[in-house]
Every structure is written in structure tokens, then in C-alpha cells.
mmCIF file of C-alpha atoms in Angstrom:
data_model
loop_
_atom_site.group_PDB
_atom_site.id
_atom_site.type_symbol
_atom_site.label_atom_id
_atom_site.label_comp_id
_atom_site.label_asym_id
_atom_site.label_seq_id
_atom_site.Cartn_x
_atom_site.Cartn_y
_atom_site.Cartn_z
ATOM 1 C CA MET G 95 -1.779 12.067 -5.248
ATOM 2 C CA THR G 96 -2.417 8.342 -5.356
ATOM 3 C CA SER G 97 -2.926 6.631 -2.054
ATOM 4 C CA LYS G 98 -1.707 3.407 -0.535
ATOM 5 C CA LYS G 99 -3.512 0.407 -1.933
ATOM 6 C CA PHE G 100 -4.499 -2.662 0.079
ATOM 7 C CA GLU G 101 -6.865 -5.592 0.106
ATOM 8 C CA ILE G 102 -9.825 -6.120 2.418
ATOM 9 C CA GLY G 103 -11.109 -9.632 3.005
ATOM 10 C CA TYR G 104 -9.888 -12.908 4.400
ATOM 11 C CA GLY G 105 -10.840 -16.494 3.673
ATOM 12 C CA ASN G 106 -13.124 -17.130 0.734
ATOM 13 C CA VAL G 107 -15.066 -13.882 0.519
ATOM 14 C CA LYS G 108 -14.883 -11.721 -2.594
ATOM 15 C CA LYS G 109 -11.913 -9.553 -1.680
ATOM 16 C CA VAL G 110 -11.988 -5.801 -2.194
ATOM 17 C CA ILE G 111 -9.036 -3.665 -3.260
ATOM 18 C CA ILE G 112 -9.049 -0.064 -2.099
ATOM 19 C CA GLY G 113 -6.823 2.875 -2.877
ATOM 20 C CA SER G 114 -4.709 4.267 -5.684
ATOM 21 C CA ASN G 115 -6.533 3.840 -9.006
ATOM 22 C CA SER G 116 -8.931 1.144 -7.846
ATOM 23 C CA PRO G 117 -12.665 1.168 -8.567
ATOM 24 C CA LEU G 118 -14.846 2.979 -6.052
ATOM 25 C CA VAL G 119 -15.667 0.735 -3.099
ATOM 26 C CA PHE G 120 -19.088 0.759 -1.418
ATOM 27 C CA ILE G 121 -19.300 0.155 2.325
ATOM 28 C CA GLY G 122 -22.941 -0.097 3.315
ATOM 29 C CA GLY G 123 -25.701 -1.740 5.255
ATOM 30 C CA PRO G 124 -28.212 -1.086 8.025
ATOM 31 C CA CYS G 125 -26.874 1.071 10.851
ATOM 32 C CA ALA G 126 -27.632 -1.626 13.424
ATOM 33 C CA ILE G 127 -28.079 -5.355 13.146
ATOM 34 C CA GLU G 128 -31.806 -5.485 13.930
ATOM 35 C CA SER G 129 -32.355 -9.204 13.420
ATOM 36 C CA ARG G 130 -30.760 -12.113 11.581
ATOM 37 C CA GLU G 131 -33.476 -12.055 8.924
ATOM 38 C CA HIS G 132 -33.212 -8.327 8.343
ATOM 39 C CA ALA G 133 -29.414 -8.343 8.137
ATOM 40 C CA LEU G 134 -29.406 -11.184 5.597
ATOM 41 C CA PHE G 135 -32.221 -9.597 3.606
ATOM 42 C CA MET G 136 -30.394 -6.249 3.423
ATOM 43 C CA ALA G 137 -27.038 -7.867 2.604
ATOM 44 C CA VAL G 138 -28.562 -9.823 -0.284
ATOM 45 C CA ALA G 139 -30.431 -6.799 -1.604
ATOM 46 C CA ILE G 140 -27.427 -4.465 -1.501
ATOM 47 C CA LYS G 141 -25.129 -7.153 -2.914
ATOM 48 C CA ASN G 142 -27.488 -7.559 -5.862
ATOM 49 C CA VAL G 143 -27.377 -3.849 -6.646
ATOM 50 C CA CYS G 144 -23.589 -3.796 -6.360
ATOM 51 C CA GLU G 145 -23.220 -6.817 -8.613
ATOM 52 C CA LYS G 146 -25.467 -5.220 -11.194
ATOM 53 C CA LEU G 147 -23.385 -2.040 -11.125
ATOM 54 C CA GLU G 148 -20.082 -3.928 -10.689
ATOM 55 C CA ILE G 149 -19.178 -2.081 -7.521
ATOM 56 C CA PRO G 150 -16.958 -3.821 -4.918
ATOM 57 C CA PHE G 151 -18.983 -4.143 -1.732
ATOM 58 C CA ILE G 152 -18.326 -4.489 2.003
ATOM 59 C CA PHE G 153 -21.366 -5.061 4.223
ATOM 60 C CA LYS G 154 -21.624 -2.855 7.298
ATOM 61 C CA SER G 155 -23.821 -3.309 10.324
ATOM 62 C CA CYS G 156 -23.147 -2.802 14.024
ATOM 63 C CA TYR G 157 -23.849 -5.097 16.965
ATOM 64 C CA ASP G 158 -23.671 -2.364 19.618
ATOM 65 C CA LYS G 159 -24.947 1.208 19.428
ATOM 66 C CA ASP G 160 -23.179 2.957 22.287
ATOM 67 C CA CYS G 161 -23.570 6.481 20.943
ATOM 68 C CA ARG G 162 -27.391 6.783 20.913
ATOM 69 C CA SER G 163 -28.714 10.136 22.071
ATOM 70 C CA SER G 164 -31.241 8.589 24.428
ATOM 71 C CA ILE G 165 -31.055 5.866 27.061
ATOM 72 C CA GLU G 166 -34.409 4.658 25.737
ATOM 73 C CA SER G 167 -33.044 3.980 22.258
ATOM 74 C CA PHE G 168 -32.134 0.575 20.847
ATOM 75 C CA HIS G 169 -28.646 -0.412 21.986
ATOM 76 C CA GLY G 170 -27.993 -3.338 19.676
ATOM 77 C CA VAL G 171 -28.216 -7.120 19.612
ATOM 78 C CA GLY G 172 -24.902 -7.451 21.420
ATOM 79 C CA ILE G 173 -21.495 -8.743 20.390
ATOM 80 C CA ASP G 174 -22.186 -12.475 20.508
ATOM 81 C CA GLU G 175 -25.335 -12.575 18.451
ATOM 82 C CA GLY G 176 -24.149 -9.722 16.254
ATOM 83 C CA LEU G 177 -20.890 -11.344 15.240
ATOM 84 C CA ASP G 178 -22.693 -14.638 14.702
ATOM 85 C CA ILE G 179 -25.067 -12.911 12.269
ATOM 86 C CA LEU G 180 -22.221 -11.136 10.477
ATOM 87 C CA SER G 181 -20.413 -14.441 10.232
ATOM 88 C CA GLU G 182 -23.456 -15.974 8.577
ATOM 89 C CA VAL G 183 -23.626 -13.062 6.125
ATOM 90 C CA ARG G 184 -19.974 -13.627 5.229
ATOM 91 C CA HIS G 185 -20.345 -17.334 4.698
ATOM 92 C CA LYS G 186 -23.619 -17.298 2.816
ATOM 93 C CA LEU G 187 -22.891 -14.336 0.571
ATOM 94 C CA LYS G 188 -19.090 -14.469 0.383
ATOM 95 C CA ILE G 189 -18.767 -10.746 1.040
ATOM 96 C CA PRO G 190 -16.438 -8.939 3.469
ATOM 97 C CA VAL G 191 -18.081 -7.348 6.517
ATOM 98 C CA VAL G 192 -17.322 -4.462 8.864
ATOM 99 C CA SER G 193 -18.566 -3.469 12.305
ATOM 100 C CA ASP G 194 -17.318 -1.011 14.864
ATOM 101 C CA PHE G 195 -16.465 -1.496 18.526
ATOM 102 C CA SER G 196 -16.567 0.955 21.417
ATOM 103 C CA ASP G 197 -14.688 -1.032 24.043
ATOM 104 C CA PRO G 198 -11.034 -1.989 23.484
ATOM 105 C CA ALA G 199 -11.786 -5.392 24.994
ATOM 106 C CA TRP G 200 -14.102 -6.158 22.057
ATOM 107 C CA ALA G 201 -11.593 -5.502 19.288
ATOM 108 C CA LYS G 202 -10.070 -8.967 19.135
ATOM 109 C CA GLU G 203 -13.376 -10.780 18.958
ATOM 110 C CA THR G 204 -14.754 -8.303 16.437
ATOM 111 C CA ALA G 205 -11.715 -8.781 14.204
ATOM 112 C CA GLU G 206 -12.071 -12.557 14.329
ATOM 113 C CA VAL G 207 -15.210 -12.193 12.231
ATOM 114 C CA CYS G 208 -14.928 -8.810 10.513
ATOM 115 C CA ASP G 209 -12.684 -8.285 7.506
ATOM 116 C CA LEU G 210 -12.532 -4.561 8.235
ATOM 117 C CA ILE G 211 -12.742 -3.071 11.720
ATOM 118 C CA GLN G 212 -14.357 0.323 12.249
ATOM 119 C CA ILE G 213 -13.552 3.000 14.806
ATOM 120 C CA PRO G 214 -16.500 5.162 15.871
ATOM 121 C CA ALA G 215 -16.123 8.847 14.980
ATOM 122 C CA TYR G 216 -16.476 9.982 18.604
ATOM 123 C CA LEU G 217 -13.577 7.683 19.541
ATOM 124 C CA CYS G 218 -11.223 8.554 16.673
ATOM 125 C CA ARG G 219 -8.539 9.938 19.006
ATOM 126 C CA GLN G 220 -8.757 7.435 21.856
ATOM 127 C CA THR G 221 -5.379 5.724 22.069
ATOM 128 C CA SER G 222 -6.708 2.546 23.663
ATOM 129 C CA ILE G 223 -9.278 2.129 20.884
ATOM 130 C CA LEU G 224 -6.755 2.888 18.119
ATOM 131 C CA ARG G 225 -4.282 0.488 19.674
ATOM 132 C CA ALA G 226 -6.820 -2.287 20.039
ATOM 133 C CA ALA G 227 -7.861 -1.899 16.395
ATOM 134 C CA ALA G 228 -4.276 -1.710 15.145
ATOM 135 C CA GLU G 229 -3.249 -4.822 17.018
ATOM 136 C CA THR G 230 -5.947 -6.931 15.369
ATOM 137 C CA GLY G 231 -3.995 -6.609 12.144
ATOM 138 C CA ARG G 232 -7.190 -5.981 10.190
ATOM 139 C CA PRO G 233 -7.565 -2.962 7.904
ATOM 140 C CA ILE G 234 -9.090 -0.107 9.886
ATOM 141 C CA HIS G 235 -12.029 2.097 8.930
ATOM 142 C CA LEU G 236 -11.268 5.294 10.849
ATOM 143 C CA LYS G 237 -14.047 7.871 10.956
ATOM 144 C CA LYS G 238 -13.032 11.472 11.432
ATOM 145 C CA GLY G 239 -14.825 12.821 14.485
ATOM 146 C CA GLN G 240 -17.406 15.553 13.983
ATOM 147 C CA PHE G 241 -15.254 17.704 16.266
ATOM 148 C CA MET G 242 -11.923 17.045 14.521
ATOM 149 C CA SER G 243 -10.094 19.116 11.985
ATOM 150 C CA PRO G 244 -8.971 17.029 9.008
ATOM 151 C CA TRP G 245 -5.276 17.811 9.533
ATOM 152 C CA ASN G 246 -5.453 16.564 13.115
ATOM 153 C CA MET G 247 -6.414 13.104 11.859
ATOM 154 C CA ARG G 248 -2.722 12.756 11.087
ATOM 155 C CA ASN G 249 -2.186 12.273 14.826
ATOM 156 C CA SER G 250 -4.592 9.318 14.931
ATOM 157 C CA VAL G 251 -2.885 7.852 11.867
ATOM 158 C CA LYS G 252 0.483 8.165 13.588
ATOM 159 C CA LYS G 253 -0.879 6.353 16.645
ATOM 160 C CA ILE G 254 -2.136 3.465 14.498
ATOM 161 C CA GLU G 255 1.173 3.271 12.612
ATOM 162 C CA LYS G 256 3.073 3.267 15.900
ATOM 163 C CA PHE G 257 1.035 0.225 16.911
ATOM 164 C CA GLY G 258 2.126 -1.565 13.753
ATOM 165 C CA ASN G 259 -0.806 -1.194 11.334
ATOM 166 C CA GLU G 260 -0.641 0.596 7.969
ATOM 167 C CA LYS G 261 -4.021 -0.239 6.469
ATOM 168 C CA ILE G 262 -6.284 2.698 7.191
ATOM 169 C CA ILE G 263 -9.290 4.241 5.470
ATOM 170 C CA LEU G 264 -10.038 7.812 6.585
ATOM 171 C CA THR G 265 -13.703 8.804 6.424
ATOM 172 C CA ASP G 266 -15.410 12.160 6.553
ATOM 173 C CA ARG G 267 -18.872 12.090 8.136
ATOM 174 C CA GLY G 268 -19.413 15.863 8.417
ATOM 175 C CA THR G 269 -18.142 18.419 10.933
ATOM 176 C CA PHE G 270 -20.009 20.234 13.698
ATOM 177 C CA PHE G 271 -21.404 23.548 12.497
ATOM 178 C CA GLY G 272 -22.626 25.123 15.696
ATOM 179 C CA TYR G 273 -25.056 23.137 17.820
ATOM 180 C CA ASN G 274 -27.034 20.231 16.319
ATOM 181 C CA SER G 275 -25.835 20.762 12.764
ATOM 182 C CA LEU G 276 -23.118 19.441 10.480
ATOM 183 C CA ILE G 277 -21.328 20.997 7.556
ATOM 184 C CA ASN G 278 -19.600 19.178 4.728
ATOM 185 C CA ASP G 279 -16.162 20.584 4.076
ATOM 186 C CA PHE G 280 -14.754 18.650 1.145
ATOM 187 C CA ARG G 281 -11.341 20.152 1.651
ATOM 188 C CA SER G 282 -11.113 17.422 4.285
ATOM 189 C CA LEU G 283 -10.948 14.772 1.553
ATOM 190 C CA THR G 284 -7.827 16.392 0.094
ATOM 191 C CA ILE G 285 -6.298 17.116 3.506
ATOM 192 C CA MET G 286 -6.835 13.592 4.829
ATOM 193 C CA ALA G 287 -5.515 12.154 1.546
ATOM 194 C CA ASP G 288 -2.241 13.967 2.318
ATOM 195 C CA THR G 289 -1.591 11.231 4.886
ATOM 196 C CA GLY G 290 -1.180 8.847 1.943
ATOM 197 C CA TYR G 291 -4.139 6.674 2.936
ATOM 198 C CA PRO G 292 -7.384 6.052 1.032
ATOM 199 C CA VAL G 293 -10.314 8.324 1.911
ATOM 200 C CA CYS G 294 -14.032 7.636 2.120
ATOM 201 C CA TYR G 295 -17.186 9.766 2.243
ATOM 202 C CA ASP G 296 -19.966 8.813 4.661
ATOM 203 C CA ALA G 297 -22.977 10.265 2.881
ATOM 204 C CA THR G 298 -25.698 9.342 5.353
ATOM 205 C CA HIS G 299 -24.093 10.599 8.554
ATOM 206 C CA SER G 300 -22.906 13.700 6.733
ATOM 207 C CA ILE G 301 -26.493 14.896 6.254
ATOM 208 C CA GLN G 302 -27.321 14.284 9.917
ATOM 209 C CA ASN G 303 -28.460 16.984 12.320
ATOM 210 C CA PRO G 304 -26.976 15.566 15.542
ATOM 211 C CA THR G 305 -29.618 15.177 18.261
ATOM 212 C CA SER G 306 -31.645 17.908 16.553
ATOM 213 C CA MET G 307 -34.877 16.241 17.604
ATOM 214 C CA GLY G 308 -34.169 16.442 21.317
ATOM 215 C CA ASN G 309 -33.471 12.804 22.038
ATOM 216 C CA ILE G 310 -32.606 11.560 18.565
ATOM 217 C CA SER G 311 -30.719 12.843 15.560
ATOM 218 C CA GLY G 312 -32.485 14.296 12.564
ATOM 219 C CA GLY G 313 -31.268 14.681 9.013
ATOM 220 C CA GLU G 314 -32.256 15.492 5.454
ATOM 221 C CA ARG G 315 -31.762 12.672 2.973
ATOM 222 C CA ARG G 316 -32.499 14.910 0.019
ATOM 223 C CA PHE G 317 -28.947 16.230 0.118
ATOM 224 C CA ILE G 318 -27.376 12.784 -0.286
ATOM 225 C CA PRO G 319 -27.242 12.542 -4.103
ATOM 226 C CA SER G 320 -25.609 15.911 -4.730
ATOM 227 C CA LEU G 321 -23.125 15.502 -1.879
ATOM 228 C CA VAL G 322 -22.207 12.026 -3.138
ATOM 229 C CA ARG G 323 -21.628 13.355 -6.656
ATOM 230 C CA ALA G 324 -19.523 16.188 -5.248
ATOM 231 C CA ALA G 325 -17.439 13.869 -3.080
ATOM 232 C CA ALA G 326 -16.826 11.429 -5.922
ATOM 233 C CA ALA G 327 -15.874 14.324 -8.183
ATOM 234 C CA ALA G 328 -13.542 15.706 -5.511
ATOM 235 C CA GLY G 329 -11.890 12.314 -5.183
ATOM 236 C CA ILE G 330 -12.679 9.417 -2.850
ATOM 237 C CA ASP G 331 -11.639 5.774 -2.732
ATOM 238 C CA ALA G 332 -14.823 4.556 -1.051
ATOM 239 C CA LEU G 333 -18.391 5.618 -0.376
ATOM 240 C CA PHE G 334 -20.172 4.726 2.859
ATOM 241 C CA MET G 335 -23.932 4.778 3.369
ATOM 242 C CA GLU G 336 -26.254 3.273 5.905
ATOM 243 C CA VAL G 337 -29.097 1.576 4.064
ATOM 244 C CA HIS G 338 -32.509 0.404 5.260
ATOM 245 C CA ASP G 339 -35.580 -0.869 3.461
ATOM 246 C CA GLU G 340 -37.822 1.306 5.646
ATOM 247 C CA PRO G 341 -35.741 3.976 7.366
ATOM 248 C CA PRO G 342 -38.605 5.542 9.353
ATOM 249 C CA GLN G 343 -39.080 2.085 10.936
ATOM 250 C CA ALA G 344 -35.364 1.569 11.567
ATOM 251 C CA LEU G 345 -34.280 0.942 15.159
ATOM 252 C CA SER G 346 -31.513 3.529 14.761
ATOM 253 C CA ASP G 347 -30.743 6.500 12.518
ATOM 254 C CA PRO G 348 -34.288 6.574 11.062
ATOM 255 C CA ASN G 349 -33.688 10.082 9.719
ATOM 256 C CA THR G 350 -30.436 9.471 7.934
ATOM 257 C CA GLN G 351 -30.303 5.902 6.592
ATOM 258 C CA ILE G 352 -31.000 5.909 2.874
ATOM 259 C CA TYR G 353 -33.883 3.930 1.385
ATOM 260 C CA LEU G 354 -32.801 0.664 -0.227
ATOM 261 C CA SER G 355 -34.836 1.686 -3.253
ATOM 262 C CA ASP G 356 -32.644 4.778 -3.719
ATOM 263 C CA ILE G 357 -29.183 3.242 -3.618
ATOM 264 C CA GLU G 358 -28.936 2.117 -7.216
ATOM 265 C CA MET G 359 -29.450 5.668 -8.432
ATOM 266 C CA VAL G 360 -26.883 7.083 -5.999
ATOM 267 C CA LEU G 361 -24.276 4.342 -6.521
ATOM 268 C CA ALA G 362 -24.509 4.551 -10.304
ATOM 269 C CA GLN G 363 -23.818 8.273 -10.178
ATOM 270 C CA ALA G 364 -21.025 7.880 -7.626
ATOM 271 C CA LYS G 365 -19.347 5.323 -9.867
ATOM 272 C CA ALA G 366 -19.746 7.543 -12.921
ATOM 273 C CA PHE G 367 -18.128 10.513 -11.196
ATOM 274 C CA HIS G 368 -15.357 8.315 -9.776
ATOM 275 C CA GLU G 369 -14.520 6.990 -13.217
ATOM 276 C CA LEU G 370 -14.631 10.467 -14.718
ATOM 277 C CA ASN G 371 -12.310 11.675 -11.966
ATOM 278 C CA GLN G 372 -9.845 8.895 -12.768
ATOM 279 C CA LYS G 373 -10.056 9.656 -16.487
ATOM 280 C CA LEU G 374 -9.393 13.347 -15.874
ATOM 281 C CA ARG G 375 -6.421 12.541 -13.659
ATOM 282 C CA SER G 376 -4.901 10.406 -16.357
ATOM 283 C CA THR G 377 -5.413 13.195 -18.887
ATOM 284 C CA TRP G 378 -4.359 16.116 -16.717
ATOM 285 C CA GLY G 379 -2.188 14.447 -14.075
ATOM 286 C CA GLU G 380 -2.505 14.793 -10.325
ATOM 287 C CA ASP G 381 -3.669 18.121 -8.931
ATOM 288 C CA ASN G 382 -0.604 20.326 -8.628
ATOM 289 C CA VAL G 383 -1.938 23.846 -8.312
ATOM 290 C CA LYS G 384 0.487 26.357 -6.784
ATOM 291 C CA MET K 90 42.758 30.420 13.005
ATOM 292 C CA LEU K 91 41.262 31.709 9.771
ATOM 293 C CA ASN K 92 43.221 29.122 7.818
ATOM 294 C CA ASP K 93 42.116 26.253 10.030
ATOM 295 C CA LEU K 94 39.623 23.830 8.584
ATOM 296 C CA ALA K 95 36.081 24.997 9.220
ATOM 297 C CA LYS K 96 35.053 21.552 10.401
ATOM 298 C CA ILE K 97 37.141 21.934 13.549
ATOM 299 C CA TYR K 98 34.894 24.769 14.764
ATOM 300 C CA SER K 99 31.615 23.253 13.699
ATOM 301 C CA ILE K 100 28.897 22.189 16.116
ATOM 302 C CA ASP K 101 28.572 18.425 16.311
ATOM 303 C CA VAL K 102 25.494 16.762 14.779
ATOM 304 C CA LYS K 103 24.240 15.645 18.169
ATOM 305 C CA ASP K 104 24.095 19.225 19.420
ATOM 306 C CA PHE K 105 21.844 20.890 16.880
ATOM 307 C CA PRO K 106 18.475 20.229 15.198
ATOM 308 C CA VAL K 107 18.380 17.296 12.795
ATOM 309 C CA VAL K 108 14.997 16.003 11.651
ATOM 310 C CA LYS K 109 13.506 13.618 9.100
ATOM 311 C CA GLU K 110 11.495 14.741 6.079
ATOM 312 C CA ASN K 111 8.271 13.322 7.565
ATOM 313 C CA ASP K 112 8.732 15.143 10.870
ATOM 314 C CA ILE K 113 6.403 18.078 11.467
ATOM 315 C CA LEU K 114 7.270 21.776 11.486
ATOM 316 C CA LYS K 115 6.518 21.994 15.195
ATOM 317 C CA LEU K 116 9.351 19.568 15.956
ATOM 318 C CA SER K 117 11.862 21.628 13.958
ATOM 319 C CA LEU K 118 10.820 24.788 15.764
ATOM 320 C CA GLU K 119 11.035 23.097 19.174
ATOM 321 C CA LEU K 120 14.530 21.802 18.422
ATOM 322 C CA MET K 121 15.695 25.166 17.080
ATOM 323 C CA SER K 122 14.511 26.712 20.355
ATOM 324 C CA LYS K 123 16.080 23.963 22.435
ATOM 325 C CA TYR K 124 19.488 24.337 20.789
ATOM 326 C CA ARG K 125 19.119 28.125 20.389
ATOM 327 C CA ILE K 126 20.118 28.066 16.744
ATOM 328 C CA GLY K 127 18.422 29.384 13.635
ATOM 329 C CA ILE K 128 18.649 26.305 11.468
ATOM 330 C CA SER K 129 17.390 22.736 11.398
ATOM 331 C CA VAL K 130 18.725 20.195 8.937
ATOM 332 C CA ILE K 131 16.634 17.513 7.263
ATOM 333 C CA CYS K 132 18.542 14.259 6.797
ATOM 334 C CA ASN K 133 17.627 10.748 5.746
ATOM 335 C CA ASP K 134 18.310 7.561 7.739
ATOM 336 C CA LEU K 135 21.900 7.542 6.485
ATOM 337 C CA ASN K 136 22.475 11.075 7.825
ATOM 338 C CA GLU K 137 22.698 12.409 4.271
ATOM 339 C CA ILE K 138 21.508 15.997 3.976
ATOM 340 C CA GLN K 139 18.258 16.529 2.045
ATOM 341 C CA SER K 140 17.285 20.098 2.874
ATOM 342 C CA ILE K 141 17.437 22.784 5.544
ATOM 343 C CA PHE K 142 14.962 25.011 7.335
ATOM 344 C CA THR K 143 16.042 28.307 8.899
ATOM 345 C CA ASP K 144 14.492 31.165 10.859
ATOM 346 C CA GLY K 145 14.489 33.078 7.577
ATOM 347 C CA ASP K 146 12.681 30.217 5.829
ATOM 348 C CA PHE K 147 10.122 30.230 8.659
ATOM 349 C CA ARG K 148 9.617 34.008 8.343
ATOM 350 C CA ARG K 149 9.095 33.687 4.582
ATOM 351 C CA LEU K 150 6.750 30.757 5.156
ATOM 352 C CA ILE K 151 4.594 32.752 7.598
ATOM 353 C CA LEU K 152 4.269 35.592 5.098
ATOM 354 C CA ARG K 153 2.969 33.342 2.343
ATOM 355 C CA ASN K 154 1.122 30.806 4.477
ATOM 356 C CA GLN K 155 -2.653 30.530 4.102
ATOM 357 C CA LYS K 156 -3.320 27.510 6.316
ATOM 358 C CA PRO K 157 -4.670 27.868 9.824
ATOM 359 C CA LEU K 158 -1.849 27.763 12.374
ATOM 360 C CA PRO K 159 -2.850 24.324 13.750
ATOM 361 C CA ALA K 160 -2.576 22.915 10.221
ATOM 362 C CA LEU K 161 0.725 24.665 9.548
ATOM 363 C CA LEU K 162 2.289 23.228 12.706
ATOM 364 C CA VAL K 163 1.689 19.666 11.557
ATOM 365 C CA THR K 164 2.966 20.208 8.033
ATOM 366 C CA GLU K 165 5.735 17.780 7.205
ATOM 367 C CA MET K 166 9.207 19.225 6.667
ATOM 368 C CA LYS K 167 9.443 17.751 3.172
ATOM 369 C CA ASN K 168 6.675 20.127 2.074
ATOM 370 C CA ILE K 169 8.297 23.325 3.348
ATOM 371 C CA SER K 170 12.042 22.832 3.674
ATOM 372 C CA ASN K 171 14.637 24.489 1.503
ATOM 373 C CA LYS K 172 16.347 22.169 -0.975
ATOM 374 C CA ASP K 173 18.378 25.048 -2.381
ATOM 375 C CA PHE K 174 21.019 25.554 0.289
ATOM 376 C CA LEU K 175 24.707 26.336 0.613
ATOM 377 C CA SER K 176 27.159 24.082 2.415
ATOM 378 C CA VAL K 177 30.873 23.561 2.891
ATOM 379 C CA ASN K 178 32.982 20.441 2.948
ATOM 380 C CA THR K 179 35.816 19.094 5.072
ATOM 381 C CA ASP K 180 38.469 20.984 3.095
ATOM 382 C CA THR K 181 36.904 24.419 3.518
ATOM 383 C CA THR K 182 38.819 26.864 5.725
ATOM 384 C CA VAL K 183 37.257 29.126 8.317
ATOM 385 C CA LEU K 184 38.073 32.149 6.179
ATOM 386 C CA GLN K 185 36.410 30.650 3.108
ATOM 387 C CA ALA K 186 33.345 29.720 5.160
ATOM 388 C CA ILE K 187 33.060 33.256 6.610
ATOM 389 C CA GLN K 188 33.333 34.688 3.108
ATOM 390 C CA ILE K 189 30.443 32.466 1.932
ATOM 391 C CA MET K 190 28.344 33.467 4.927
ATOM 392 C CA THR K 191 28.896 37.200 4.635
ATOM 393 C CA LYS K 192 28.488 37.262 0.855
ATOM 394 C CA ASN K 193 25.178 35.351 1.085
ATOM 395 C CA LYS K 194 23.950 36.879 4.372
ATOM 396 C CA ILE K 195 23.637 33.546 6.136
ATOM 397 C CA LEU K 196 24.566 32.607 9.678
ATOM 398 C CA ASN K 197 24.723 28.807 9.560
ATOM 399 C CA LEU K 198 26.502 26.523 7.094
ATOM 400 C CA PRO K 199 26.122 22.730 7.045
ATOM 401 C CA VAL K 200 29.501 20.990 6.941
ATOM 402 C CA LEU K 201 29.409 17.897 4.765
ATOM 403 C CA GLU K 202 31.616 14.929 4.126
ATOM 404 C CA GLY K 203 30.432 13.866 0.721
ATOM 405 C CA ASN K 204 26.690 14.068 1.240
ATOM 406 C CA LYS K 205 26.792 13.233 4.949
ATOM 407 C CA LEU K 206 26.174 15.903 7.558
ATOM 408 C CA ILE K 207 29.019 16.112 10.044
ATOM 409 C CA GLY K 208 28.398 19.500 11.625
ATOM 410 C CA ILE K 209 27.125 23.063 11.413
ATOM 411 C CA LEU K 210 29.389 26.081 11.208
ATOM 412 C CA ASN K 211 27.631 28.817 13.119
ATOM 413 C CA LEU K 212 28.888 32.355 12.544
ATOM 414 C CA GLU K 213 28.303 33.504 16.098
ATOM 415 C CA ARG K 214 30.456 30.692 17.443
ATOM 416 C CA VAL K 215 33.242 31.480 14.951
ATOM 417 C CA ILE K 216 33.228 35.139 15.974
ATOM 418 C CA ASN K 217 33.459 34.113 19.650
ATOM 419 C CA PHE K 218 36.520 31.991 18.900
ATOM 420 C CA LEU K 219 38.152 34.800 16.955
ATOM 421 C CA ILE K 220 37.547 37.306 19.742
ATOM 422 C CA ASP K 221 38.759 34.882 22.422
ATOM 423 C CA ASN K 222 41.977 34.293 20.482
ATOM 424 C CA GLU K 223 42.560 37.944 19.588
#
């Protein structure tokens, strides 16, 4: 079935259309804003790849990392500096940006800068968070919690709709598979699409082994390309990946962020499978298997 | 009494389950339990009937269902309700309605005015009336 379609972007950034038969959207960037220089460098680099491949792009990077495994881990540059940096990225590069927020009180300020507002996976059911995001009026990037069944995401969607917002992207970032492990169940993409909203695959968190290394999460990047191809073949409206020039040196998610040097290869294949999927749908119609 | 209009003995719309097509199965089941009746009716915003869902439909659904129960409970009525249903209109007599119900082995008949739902004729209630007036 074809999903709702809406636009992401305000002001004079290059707006992105998502949903229905639109081109595959890429949402990506370093997990955390590490510094102004690094954020700008990464945004330029990823933008260049996306322009080369003609893939609509939304830059993602977070100003606060509340869900780190360890108290010793980097917590983020903070909302003020972070939003200032994202604002600079928007203005200099004319691209839409997204960040998440973990405190309802931060939603308004976050939405003043961000074109898309993200809800952390662990908070995907919290009414106060969903309400705060909905009331900003911005499109919402809602990550399905690792603990949630895909059909139960309907409840979070209903909460957001009740609070007056109907621009939602539902993202699968893997599901708990026993302790410290995630499984990718691509039925979730079909089940979440039943809500009528666009769906997205988070390829870097999906290969994560949550807190598998005692006080930090592990992960195996080598699974990213095949899982991305599979997701795009299954049917997604957007792909999400955290990208870093030197992941082992990254201040967060060093084991899951994908190397900048690898994204062109992955994005090109994602786009190819997305376009093939669309071509097959126009030949064979929407899936209607009894 | 058998020649009276069926609509006189029907249960009023506010006293039995009426849901929207986007409402979930769980709501229908809760309302059917609340009103102690084996049918829920799916109507649009104008109270026009779209489909029905009965205890029999639920039994048949369970037998063919493959989804986990938590997923089944949040399935929207439009995906599982019965668009192929019998109904009577405001001119139907009680006798005619009973004949339809016994011939088709059904216990509840929506009573319609045009396409609008105005009531449900429930066989158990009709039998009670008949016995009371015997």
C-alpha cells in the first residue's frame, strides 16, 4: 500500500518529500555532535555523496546522548551549542536537519531549529514525549523501541494523532533477541506501514549488540550492506544510518556508525533496490497475497 | 404482534455496539460484552451501515487467524468485518424478520432506514415479547 506523503523542511533548505512513490530519502550523520568543525565536515561530505547519487538528504546529529550505557561516556555538547551548530549546518548547506530530545521541555526549542524532530527508541511510548513532539507541528521521526512489537506502534501513532500531528515516519532499529542482541524482523516494515505512514530502516542501530561490551554497545558493521538491500527490497521510504569518518574514534556508537568511505556503496545499492521495488509495484501492483 | 413492524421491537442504536471502521477488534468485543449481544455494527460518521461483526464472525476469524493475539486485538474492523450481511427495513414485519433469521440461522438483524442504521432486531428479545404477550 502507498503511504501518506509529506514534505520535510522549512525556510530555504532543500526540502525533502517522503512517502508514497517518492525517491528513497537518506537520514544520516554522526551519532553525536562532537564539535562544530566535525559536524560541518560530515554534513558537507555526506551531502556531496547524496548529490552525486541524487538522493534526498536530511542531516542527523544529536546534541544530548541520554541513553549511553555508562556514566563515563560522552553525554553530548548540550542543547544550546548543539542547536547552534545544527542551525549553522542548515544555513550553510541548505539541508534539513534532525535531532532527538529526551526531555519534553526541550521539544519546542529543538523544533525551532530542526526540520524533523526525532523521538528516541526507548521513549517511543512515553505520552509526554509524544505530545511534546506532536505539538511542535514538525514532522516526527518515531523510532520503534527495541522492546516493542511492530503492531503496538499503532498506539504511539494514535497518541501523536490525538495531539494533532499527522506527519510521522516509523523506523525499525532492530528488536531485542534475548540479552545484548538484536534481531531484524522485516515483517515490521510491512506491519508498521499498515498504519498508513512512511517507514524507515535504521541500518546502523539494527546491527548493534546492546551493551554487549559491558559498558558500551557492540555491533557488526559487516551486516549493514545486505540488511540495507533487504530492507529496500522489502519496501522502505527512508534509510537511516549514523556515519562517521573514523568510527573507532567516535565519541559514541564507535561499533555501529558506518565509515564515511562506505556510504556511497551502500546508498547506491539502497537506491537501486528502492527503484526496482517501485518498478515491480507498478508492474505487479501492490502486494495483495491472500 | 407478528404483523407489527419489526422496527418497533428493535434495540435502539444507543444501546448496542456501533463502531467505526478504524476502531480495533478489542473495542468491538468489549462493547459486545458490555451490551451482552452477539453483534457489533460498523457505521460511518453519517450512521450509514458499512459492515457487521458477530460472535460467529469472531469464531470463524479465530479459526483462520495466524497473527499473534496481541496483533489480532489491534486489527482494525475494516480488515475483518463482514460486508456481506442481511438486514431489514422499516416496512418489514416481525414475522418476516423472524423468517429471515430462522432461514439464515442468524440471531441479530440490523434495521435500516435507507442506508442508515436505526436499530437491531434481536431474536431473543422478540421471543421474550411473544412469550410475555401469549
